Coordinates of C-alpha atoms (C1' of nucleotides) in Angstrom, one line a residue:
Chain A
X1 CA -11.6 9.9 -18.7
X2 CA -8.1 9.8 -17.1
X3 CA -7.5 5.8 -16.8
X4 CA -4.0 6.8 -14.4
X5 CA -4.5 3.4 -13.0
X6 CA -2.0 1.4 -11.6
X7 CA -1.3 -1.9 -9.9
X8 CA 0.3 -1.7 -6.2
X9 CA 1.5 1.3 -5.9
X10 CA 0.4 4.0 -7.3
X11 CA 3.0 6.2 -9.2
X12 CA 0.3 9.2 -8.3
X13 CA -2.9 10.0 -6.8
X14 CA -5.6 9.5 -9.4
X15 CA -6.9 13.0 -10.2
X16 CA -9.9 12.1 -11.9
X17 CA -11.6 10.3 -8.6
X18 CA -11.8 14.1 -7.8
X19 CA -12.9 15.6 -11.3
X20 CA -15.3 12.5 -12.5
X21 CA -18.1 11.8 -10.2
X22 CA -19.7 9.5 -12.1
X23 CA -17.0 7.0 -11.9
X24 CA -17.9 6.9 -8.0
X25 CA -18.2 4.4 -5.3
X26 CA -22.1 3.0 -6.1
X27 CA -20.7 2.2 -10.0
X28 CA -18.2 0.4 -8.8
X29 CA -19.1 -0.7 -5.4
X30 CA -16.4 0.1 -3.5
X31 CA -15.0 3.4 -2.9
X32 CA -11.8 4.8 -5.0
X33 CA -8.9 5.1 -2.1
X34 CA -7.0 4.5 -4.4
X35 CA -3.6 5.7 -4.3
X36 CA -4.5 8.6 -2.9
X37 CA -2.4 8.3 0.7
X38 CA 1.3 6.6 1.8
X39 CA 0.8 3.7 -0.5
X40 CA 1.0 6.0 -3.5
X41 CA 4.5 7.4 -3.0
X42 CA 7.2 4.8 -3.7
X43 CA 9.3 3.8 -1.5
X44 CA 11.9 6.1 -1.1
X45 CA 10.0 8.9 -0.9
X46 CA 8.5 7.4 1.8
X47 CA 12.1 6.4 3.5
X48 CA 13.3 9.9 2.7
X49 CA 10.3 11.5 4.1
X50 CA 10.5 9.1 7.4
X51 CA 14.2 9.6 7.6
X52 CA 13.5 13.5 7.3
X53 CA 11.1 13.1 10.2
X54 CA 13.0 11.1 12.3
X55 CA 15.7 13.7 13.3
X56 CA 13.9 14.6 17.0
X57 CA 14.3 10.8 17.7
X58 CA 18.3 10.7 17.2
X59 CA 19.5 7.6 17.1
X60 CA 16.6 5.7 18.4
X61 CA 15.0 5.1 15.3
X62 CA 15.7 5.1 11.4
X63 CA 12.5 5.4 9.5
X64 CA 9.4 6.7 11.2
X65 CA 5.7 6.2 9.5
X66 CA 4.8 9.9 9.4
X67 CA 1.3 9.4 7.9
X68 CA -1.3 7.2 8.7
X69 CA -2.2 4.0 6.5
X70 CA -5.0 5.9 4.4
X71 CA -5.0 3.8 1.6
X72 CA -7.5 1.1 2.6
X73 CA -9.3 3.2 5.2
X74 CA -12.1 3.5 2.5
X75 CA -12.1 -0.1 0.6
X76 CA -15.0 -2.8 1.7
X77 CA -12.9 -5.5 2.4
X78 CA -11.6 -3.3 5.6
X79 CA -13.4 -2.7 8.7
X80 CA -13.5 0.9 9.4
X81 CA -10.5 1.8 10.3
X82 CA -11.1 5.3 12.1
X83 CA -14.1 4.2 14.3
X84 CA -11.9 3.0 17.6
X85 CA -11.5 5.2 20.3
X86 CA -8.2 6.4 21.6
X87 CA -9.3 5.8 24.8
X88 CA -9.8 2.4 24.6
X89 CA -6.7 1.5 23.0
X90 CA -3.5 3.3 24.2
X91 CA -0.1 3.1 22.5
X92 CA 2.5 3.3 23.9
X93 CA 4.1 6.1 22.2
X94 CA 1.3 8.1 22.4
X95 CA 1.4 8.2 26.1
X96 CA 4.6 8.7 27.8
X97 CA 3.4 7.5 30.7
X98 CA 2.3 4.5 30.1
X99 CA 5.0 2.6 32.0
X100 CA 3.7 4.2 35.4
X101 CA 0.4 4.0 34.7
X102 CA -1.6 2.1 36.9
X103 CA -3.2 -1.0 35.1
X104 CA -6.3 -0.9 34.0
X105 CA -7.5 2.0 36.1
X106 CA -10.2 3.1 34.1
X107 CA -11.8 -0.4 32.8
X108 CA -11.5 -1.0 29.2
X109 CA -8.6 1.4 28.8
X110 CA -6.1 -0.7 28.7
X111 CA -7.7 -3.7 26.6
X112 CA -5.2 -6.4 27.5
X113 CA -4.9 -6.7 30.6
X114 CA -5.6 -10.2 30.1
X115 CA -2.0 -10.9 28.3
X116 CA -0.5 -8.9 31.0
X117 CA 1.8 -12.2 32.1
X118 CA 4.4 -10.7 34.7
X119 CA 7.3 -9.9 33.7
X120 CA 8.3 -12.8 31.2
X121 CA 9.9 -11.2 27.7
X122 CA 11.9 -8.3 29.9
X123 CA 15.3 -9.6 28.5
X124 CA 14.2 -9.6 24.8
X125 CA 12.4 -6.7 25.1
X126 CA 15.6 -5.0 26.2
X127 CA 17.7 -6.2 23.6
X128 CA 15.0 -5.9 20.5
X129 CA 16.4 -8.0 17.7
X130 CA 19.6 -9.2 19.5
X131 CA 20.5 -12.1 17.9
X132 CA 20.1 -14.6 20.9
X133 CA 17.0 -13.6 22.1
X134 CA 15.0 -13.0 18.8
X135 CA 16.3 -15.4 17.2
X136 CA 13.8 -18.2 16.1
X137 CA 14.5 -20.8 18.4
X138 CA 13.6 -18.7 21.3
X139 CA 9.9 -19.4 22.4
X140 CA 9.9 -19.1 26.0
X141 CA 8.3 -15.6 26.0
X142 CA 6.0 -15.7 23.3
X143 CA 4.3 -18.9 24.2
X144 CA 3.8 -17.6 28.0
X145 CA 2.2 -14.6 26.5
X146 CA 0.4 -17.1 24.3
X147 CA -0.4 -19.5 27.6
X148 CA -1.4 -16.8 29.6
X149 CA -4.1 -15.1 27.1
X150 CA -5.0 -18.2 26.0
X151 CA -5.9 -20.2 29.4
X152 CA -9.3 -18.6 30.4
X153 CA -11.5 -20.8 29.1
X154 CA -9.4 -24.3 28.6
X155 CA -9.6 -27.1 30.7
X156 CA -6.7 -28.5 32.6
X157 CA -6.0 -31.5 30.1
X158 CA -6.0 -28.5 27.3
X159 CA -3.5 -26.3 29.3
X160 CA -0.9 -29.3 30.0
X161 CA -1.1 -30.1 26.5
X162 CA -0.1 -27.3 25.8
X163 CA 2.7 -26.6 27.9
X164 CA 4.0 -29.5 26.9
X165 CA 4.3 -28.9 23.2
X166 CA 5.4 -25.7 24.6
X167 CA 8.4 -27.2 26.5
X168 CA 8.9 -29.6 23.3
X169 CA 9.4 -26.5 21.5
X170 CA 11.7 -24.8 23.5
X171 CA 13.9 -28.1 23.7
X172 CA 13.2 -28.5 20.2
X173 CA 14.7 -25.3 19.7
X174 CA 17.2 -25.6 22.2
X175 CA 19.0 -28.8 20.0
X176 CA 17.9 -27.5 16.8
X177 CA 18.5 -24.0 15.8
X178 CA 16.7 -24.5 12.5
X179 CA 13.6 -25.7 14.8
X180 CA 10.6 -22.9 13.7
X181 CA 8.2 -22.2 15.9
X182 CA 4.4 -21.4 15.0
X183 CA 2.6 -18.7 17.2
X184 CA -1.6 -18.1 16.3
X185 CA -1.7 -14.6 18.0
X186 CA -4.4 -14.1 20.1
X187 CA -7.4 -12.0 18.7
X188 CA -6.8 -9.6 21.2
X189 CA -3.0 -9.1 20.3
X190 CA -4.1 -9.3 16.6
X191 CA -6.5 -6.3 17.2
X192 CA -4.3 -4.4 19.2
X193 CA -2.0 -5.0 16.4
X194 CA -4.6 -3.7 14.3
X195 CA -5.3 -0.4 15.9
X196 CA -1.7 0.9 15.9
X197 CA -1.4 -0.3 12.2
X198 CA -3.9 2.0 11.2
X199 CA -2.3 4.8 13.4
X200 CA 1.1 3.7 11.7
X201 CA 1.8 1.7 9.1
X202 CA 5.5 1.1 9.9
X203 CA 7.0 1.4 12.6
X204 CA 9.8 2.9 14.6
X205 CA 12.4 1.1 17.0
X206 CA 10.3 3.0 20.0
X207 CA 7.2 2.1 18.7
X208 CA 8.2 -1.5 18.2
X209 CA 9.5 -2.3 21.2
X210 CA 6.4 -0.7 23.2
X211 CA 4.2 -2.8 21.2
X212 CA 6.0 -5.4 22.2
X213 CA 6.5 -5.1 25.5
X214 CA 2.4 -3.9 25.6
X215 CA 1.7 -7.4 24.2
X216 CA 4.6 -9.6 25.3
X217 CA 5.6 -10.6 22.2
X218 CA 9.2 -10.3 20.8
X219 CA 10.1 -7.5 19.1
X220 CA 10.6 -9.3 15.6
X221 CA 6.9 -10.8 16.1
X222 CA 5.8 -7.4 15.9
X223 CA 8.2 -6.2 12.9
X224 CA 7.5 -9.8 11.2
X225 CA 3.7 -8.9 11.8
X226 CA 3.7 -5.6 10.5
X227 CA 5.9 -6.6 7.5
X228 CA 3.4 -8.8 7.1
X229 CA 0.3 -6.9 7.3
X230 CA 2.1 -4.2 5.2
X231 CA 2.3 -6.8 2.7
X232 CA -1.6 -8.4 2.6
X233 CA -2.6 -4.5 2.5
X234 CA -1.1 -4.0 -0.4
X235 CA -2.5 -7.5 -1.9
X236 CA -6.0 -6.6 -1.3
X237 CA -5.0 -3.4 -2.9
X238 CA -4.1 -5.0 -5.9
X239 CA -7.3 -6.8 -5.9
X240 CA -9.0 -4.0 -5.8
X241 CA -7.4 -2.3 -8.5
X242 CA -7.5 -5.5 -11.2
X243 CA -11.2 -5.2 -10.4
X244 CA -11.5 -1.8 -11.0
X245 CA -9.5 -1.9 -14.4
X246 CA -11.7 -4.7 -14.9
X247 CA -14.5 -2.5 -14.7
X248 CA -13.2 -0.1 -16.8
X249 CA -12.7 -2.3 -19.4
X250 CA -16.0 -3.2 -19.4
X251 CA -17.2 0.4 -19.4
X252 CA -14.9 1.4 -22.1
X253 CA -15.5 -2.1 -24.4
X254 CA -19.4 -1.0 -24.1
X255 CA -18.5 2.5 -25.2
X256 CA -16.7 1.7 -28.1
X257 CA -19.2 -0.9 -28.9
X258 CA -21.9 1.8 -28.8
X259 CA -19.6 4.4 -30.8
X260 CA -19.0 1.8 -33.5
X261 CA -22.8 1.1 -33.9
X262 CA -23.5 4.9 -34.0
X263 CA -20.7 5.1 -36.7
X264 CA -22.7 3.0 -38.7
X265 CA -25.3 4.7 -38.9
X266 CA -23.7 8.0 -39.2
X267 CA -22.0 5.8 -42.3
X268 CA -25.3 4.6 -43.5
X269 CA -26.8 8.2 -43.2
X270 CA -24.0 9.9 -45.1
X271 CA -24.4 7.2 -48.2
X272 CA -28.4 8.5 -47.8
X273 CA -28.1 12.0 -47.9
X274 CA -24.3 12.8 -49.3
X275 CA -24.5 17.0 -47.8
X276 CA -23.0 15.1 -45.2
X277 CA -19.6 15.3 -47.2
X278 CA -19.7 19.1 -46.6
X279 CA -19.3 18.2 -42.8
X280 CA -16.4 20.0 -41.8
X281 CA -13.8 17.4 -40.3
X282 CA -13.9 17.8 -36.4
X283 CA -11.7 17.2 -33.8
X284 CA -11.7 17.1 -30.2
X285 CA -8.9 19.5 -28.2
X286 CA -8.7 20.2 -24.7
X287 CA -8.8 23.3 -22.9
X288 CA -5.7 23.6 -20.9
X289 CA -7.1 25.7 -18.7
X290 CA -10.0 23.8 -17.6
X291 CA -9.6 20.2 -19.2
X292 CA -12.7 20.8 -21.0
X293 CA -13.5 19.0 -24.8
X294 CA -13.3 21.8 -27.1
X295 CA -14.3 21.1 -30.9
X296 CA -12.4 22.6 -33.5
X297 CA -13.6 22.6 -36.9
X298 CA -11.6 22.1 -40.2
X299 CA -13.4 23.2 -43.3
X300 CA -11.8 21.6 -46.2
X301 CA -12.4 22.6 -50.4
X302 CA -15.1 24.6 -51.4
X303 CA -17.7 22.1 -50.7
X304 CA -20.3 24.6 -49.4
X305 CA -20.0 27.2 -52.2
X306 CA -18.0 30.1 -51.0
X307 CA -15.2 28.5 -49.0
X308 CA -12.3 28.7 -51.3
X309 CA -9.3 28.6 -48.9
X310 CA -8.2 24.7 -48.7
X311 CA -7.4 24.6 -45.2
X312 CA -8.7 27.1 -42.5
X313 CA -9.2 26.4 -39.0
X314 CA -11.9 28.4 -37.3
X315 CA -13.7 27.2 -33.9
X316 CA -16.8 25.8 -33.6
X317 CA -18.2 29.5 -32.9
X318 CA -18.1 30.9 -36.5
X319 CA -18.8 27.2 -37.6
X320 CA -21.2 26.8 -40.8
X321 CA -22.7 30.3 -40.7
X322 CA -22.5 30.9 -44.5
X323 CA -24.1 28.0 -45.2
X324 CA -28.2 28.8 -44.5
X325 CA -29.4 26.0 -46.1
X326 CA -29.5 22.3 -44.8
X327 CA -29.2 24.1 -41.1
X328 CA -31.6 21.8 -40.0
X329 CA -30.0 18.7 -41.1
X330 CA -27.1 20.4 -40.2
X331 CA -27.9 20.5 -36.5
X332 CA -29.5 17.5 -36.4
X333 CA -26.5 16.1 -37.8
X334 CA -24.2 17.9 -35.7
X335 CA -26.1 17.1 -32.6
X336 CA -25.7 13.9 -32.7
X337 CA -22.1 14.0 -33.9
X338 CA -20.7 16.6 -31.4
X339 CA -23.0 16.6 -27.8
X340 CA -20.7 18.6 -26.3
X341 CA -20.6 20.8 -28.6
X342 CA -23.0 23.7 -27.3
X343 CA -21.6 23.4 -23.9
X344 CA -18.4 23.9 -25.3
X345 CA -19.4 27.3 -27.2
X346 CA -20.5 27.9 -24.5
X347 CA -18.1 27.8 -21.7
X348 CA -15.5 29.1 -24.4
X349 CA -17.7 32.2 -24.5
X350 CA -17.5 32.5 -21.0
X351 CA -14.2 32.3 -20.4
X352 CA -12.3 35.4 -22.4
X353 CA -8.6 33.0 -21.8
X354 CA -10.3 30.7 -23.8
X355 CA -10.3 33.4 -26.9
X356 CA -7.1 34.5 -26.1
X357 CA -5.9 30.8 -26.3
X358 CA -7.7 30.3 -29.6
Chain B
dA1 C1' -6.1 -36.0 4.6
dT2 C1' -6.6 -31.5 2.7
dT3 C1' -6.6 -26.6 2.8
dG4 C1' -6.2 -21.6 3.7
dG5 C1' -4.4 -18.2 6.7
dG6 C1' -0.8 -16.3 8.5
dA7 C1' 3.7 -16.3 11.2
dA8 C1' 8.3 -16.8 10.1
dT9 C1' 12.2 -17.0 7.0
dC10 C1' 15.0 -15.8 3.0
dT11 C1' 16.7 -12.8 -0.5
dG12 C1' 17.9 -8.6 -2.6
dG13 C1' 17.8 -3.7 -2.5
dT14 C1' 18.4 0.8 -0.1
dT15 C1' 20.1 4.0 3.1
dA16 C1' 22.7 5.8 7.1
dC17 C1' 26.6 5.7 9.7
dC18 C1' 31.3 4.7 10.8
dT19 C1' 36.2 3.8 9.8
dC20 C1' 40.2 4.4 7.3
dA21 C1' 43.5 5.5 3.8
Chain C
dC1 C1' 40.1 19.0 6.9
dC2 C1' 37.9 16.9 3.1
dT3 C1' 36.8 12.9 0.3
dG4 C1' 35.8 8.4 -1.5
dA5 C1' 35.7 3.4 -0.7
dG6 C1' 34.5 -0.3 2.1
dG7 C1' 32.1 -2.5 5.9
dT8 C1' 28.2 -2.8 8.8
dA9 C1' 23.6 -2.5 10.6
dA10 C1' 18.8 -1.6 10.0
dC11 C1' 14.9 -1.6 7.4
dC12 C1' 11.9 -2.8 3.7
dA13 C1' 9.3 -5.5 -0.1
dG14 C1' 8.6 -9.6 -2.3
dA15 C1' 8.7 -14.4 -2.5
dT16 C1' 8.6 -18.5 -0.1
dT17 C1' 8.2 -21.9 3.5
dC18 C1' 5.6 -24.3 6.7
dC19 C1' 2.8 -24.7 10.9
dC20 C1' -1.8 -25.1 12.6
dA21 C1' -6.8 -24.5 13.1

DNA sequence: ATTGGGAATCTGGTTACCTCA
DNA sequence: CCTGAGGTAACCAGATTCCCA
C-alpha cells in the first residue's frame, strides 16, 4: 500500500488511487481527488506554468489559471462542479463579444440580468485596484449592485433602511478611512462566482475585471473572493485528507492487529511441531518492473539434511524441493505464511525479465 | 446575546519588470 | 552592451479581524 498522503497540498498525485482499487470511493465514502489536479503542484510551479502561459496576454495579466480547479470536482462536500451549462452562464472572457451583446437575448443566458444596475462601478472597473476607488472605504458601487439585486422582494420600509445604512456607510467611510464595510453577496453573484471558479481557479487581470464589471462588484471583491474561496477549497481538502489518513490508520491498526494475532499462533504452532525451524527465513522484495511482492527464500544451516552451504539465496521457485517429507505441513504452513506466494511463482514465471532480474 | 460564515484586511513571500550605476 | 543591485508592483497563501444573518 503506497500511504503518499499528504495534508494541503499534495507534493504528487497519489499513484496508488490508480493501482489499488480496493481503497476506492465506497470504502471510504468519498471519492480520492486527491491531489491529483492544480492543487497538487506547489505553488511555483503553478506561477511558473501560469507565467509561461500568459505570454499571448502581454502585459495585461501576470499569472493566468491554465487548468481548471480539478481537485474537489470529485469530493461530497462539492456540488458537482461540471454539471452547468456554458450556455447558461457566459464569461466574459470566453466570449469576446460579450460587451455588444444584446442583454438577455436568449432568456436564461445571461443569468443576472437582475444585478444589471446601469452603469454604477464604470470608474472602478476602469481603474481595477487603483488605490482610491478600491480602496475599503469606497462602497458606493458595491452596495448599488447589492440594492439593486437585492430590492425585488422588500418592502419599502426594508429598502430605505437600507439605503440609509448604505449612505451611513459611505459617510462612514468618507470621515473614516479605517471604516470597513460588510457586503453578503447575493446568491446569484455567489453562484456566478462559482461557475467561473470551477472554470478557473485564479484569475487573470482580464478575467477579473470582466467578472467584475459582469456583476458590479469591485475588482478587489472579486480577487478578495477568489482568494478566499481558493483558501476554504483547500480547507475542505484538508478535511478530507485528515479523514482519509484517519481511515487508514484504522485500516492499517486492524491489519497489524490481525498480523500480530496470526503471529501467535504461527508462534504457538512452531513450539507444537518444531519442523517449523527448518522454515527457510522469507522475505518480501518487490518487482521493479511491476511492483509486485516477490518472496525470496533464505535457507539457512543444514537444517533439512543436505543443505550444507550456510547462506544461499534461491527464489521461491526451487524452494524446498529436496525436502519430500513434511510437504504437507510444509504447504499448509507456507500457505498460510506466504498467500502471495503462488501468484508470485507465478507471474515471475511469466515474465522471462523477472529471471533475468533474479 | 451568541455564533458561524464569509468578506475584508494584514503580513510575508515570490516573481517580473524597470532603472541605474 | 552586459550585469547586478535596488525599487516597485502585482499576486498569492495563510492568518486574522470583524460584520451580519
Amino acid at each position: 500500500m503506497e500511504l503518499a498522503l499528504s495534508l494541503g497540498d499534495a507534493p504528487k498525485p497519489f499513484t496508488f488511487l490508480d493501482k489499488t482499487p480496493k481503497l476506492s470511493n465506497k470504502d471510504l465514502g468519498f471519492c480520492m481527488g486527491l491531489g491529483t489536479s492544480s492543487g497538487s503542484r506547489s505553488s511555483d510551479e503553478k506561477t511558473r506554468e501560469n507565467r509561461e502561459s500568459e505570454e499571448d496576454d502581454g502585459d495585461e495579466r501576470r499569472r493566468v489559471s491554465s487548468d481548471p480547479p480539478l481537485q474537489l470536482d470529485l469530493l461530497p462536500f462539492t456540488p458537482v462542479l461540471r454539471t452547468h451549462q456554458p450556455s447558461q452562464l457566459r464569461f466574459p472572457w470566453l466570449t469576446d463579444n460579450l460587451a455588444s451583446e444584446p442583454a438577455s437575448s436568449d432568456g436564461p443566458g445571461r443569468g443576472l440580468d437582475v444585478n444589471r444596475f446601469p452603469t454604477v462601478a464604470t470608474a472602478a472597473e476602469e481603474t481595477d485596484d487603483g488605490a482610491a476607488l478600491s480602496s475599503p472605504n469606497s462602497t458606493v458601487s458595491s452596495f448599488q449592485m447589492d440594492f439593486c439585486v437585492r430590492n425585488g422582494g422588500r418592502s419599502k420600509r426594508d429598502l430605505d433602511v437600507e439605503t440609509e445604512r448604505a449612505s451611513s456607510r459611505a459617510s462612514d467611510d468618507e470621515e473614516n478611512g479605517s471604516t470597513r464595510k460588510k457586503l453578503r453577496l447575493s446568491k446569484e453573484q455567489s453562484a456566478f462566482l462559482e461557475e467561473s471558479f470551477k472554470e478557473h481557479s485564479t484569475l487573470n487581470p482580464k478575467q477579473k475585471l470582466a467578472l467584475a464589471k459582469q456583476l458590479n462588484l469591485r475588482p478587489r471583491q472579486v480577487e478578495v473572493w477568489f482568494q478566499n474561496r481558493r483558501a476554504r477549497t483547500k480547507l475542505k481538502q484538508t478535511e478530507v485528507d485528515c479523514e482519509y489518513l484517519k481511515r487508514c490508520c484504522e485500516t492499517l491498526t486492524e491489519e497489524n492487529r490481525r498480523l500480530q494475532k496470526e503471529l501467535q499462533e504461527l508462534r504457538a504452532l512452531k513450539t507444537s511441531q518444531p519442523f517449523y525451524m527448518q522454515l527457510p527465513a522469507t522475505t518480501l522484495t518487490m518487482c521493479p518492473s511491476c511492483e509486485r511482492v516477490a518472496t525470496t527464500t533464505t535457507t539457512t544451516s543444514g537444517t533439512n539434511g543436505n543443505a550444507n552451504n550456510n547462506t544461499t539465496a534461491t527464489t521461491t521457485t526451487t524452494t524446498n524441493t529436496n525436502n519430500t517429507t513434511n510437504s504437507a505441513a510444509m504447504s499448509l504452513a507456507k500457505a498460510r505464511l506466504y498467500p502471495f506466494a503462488s501468484q508470485v511463482q507465478a507471474h515471475m514465471q511469466q515474465a522471462p525479465a523477472h529471471q533475468a532480474a533474479s
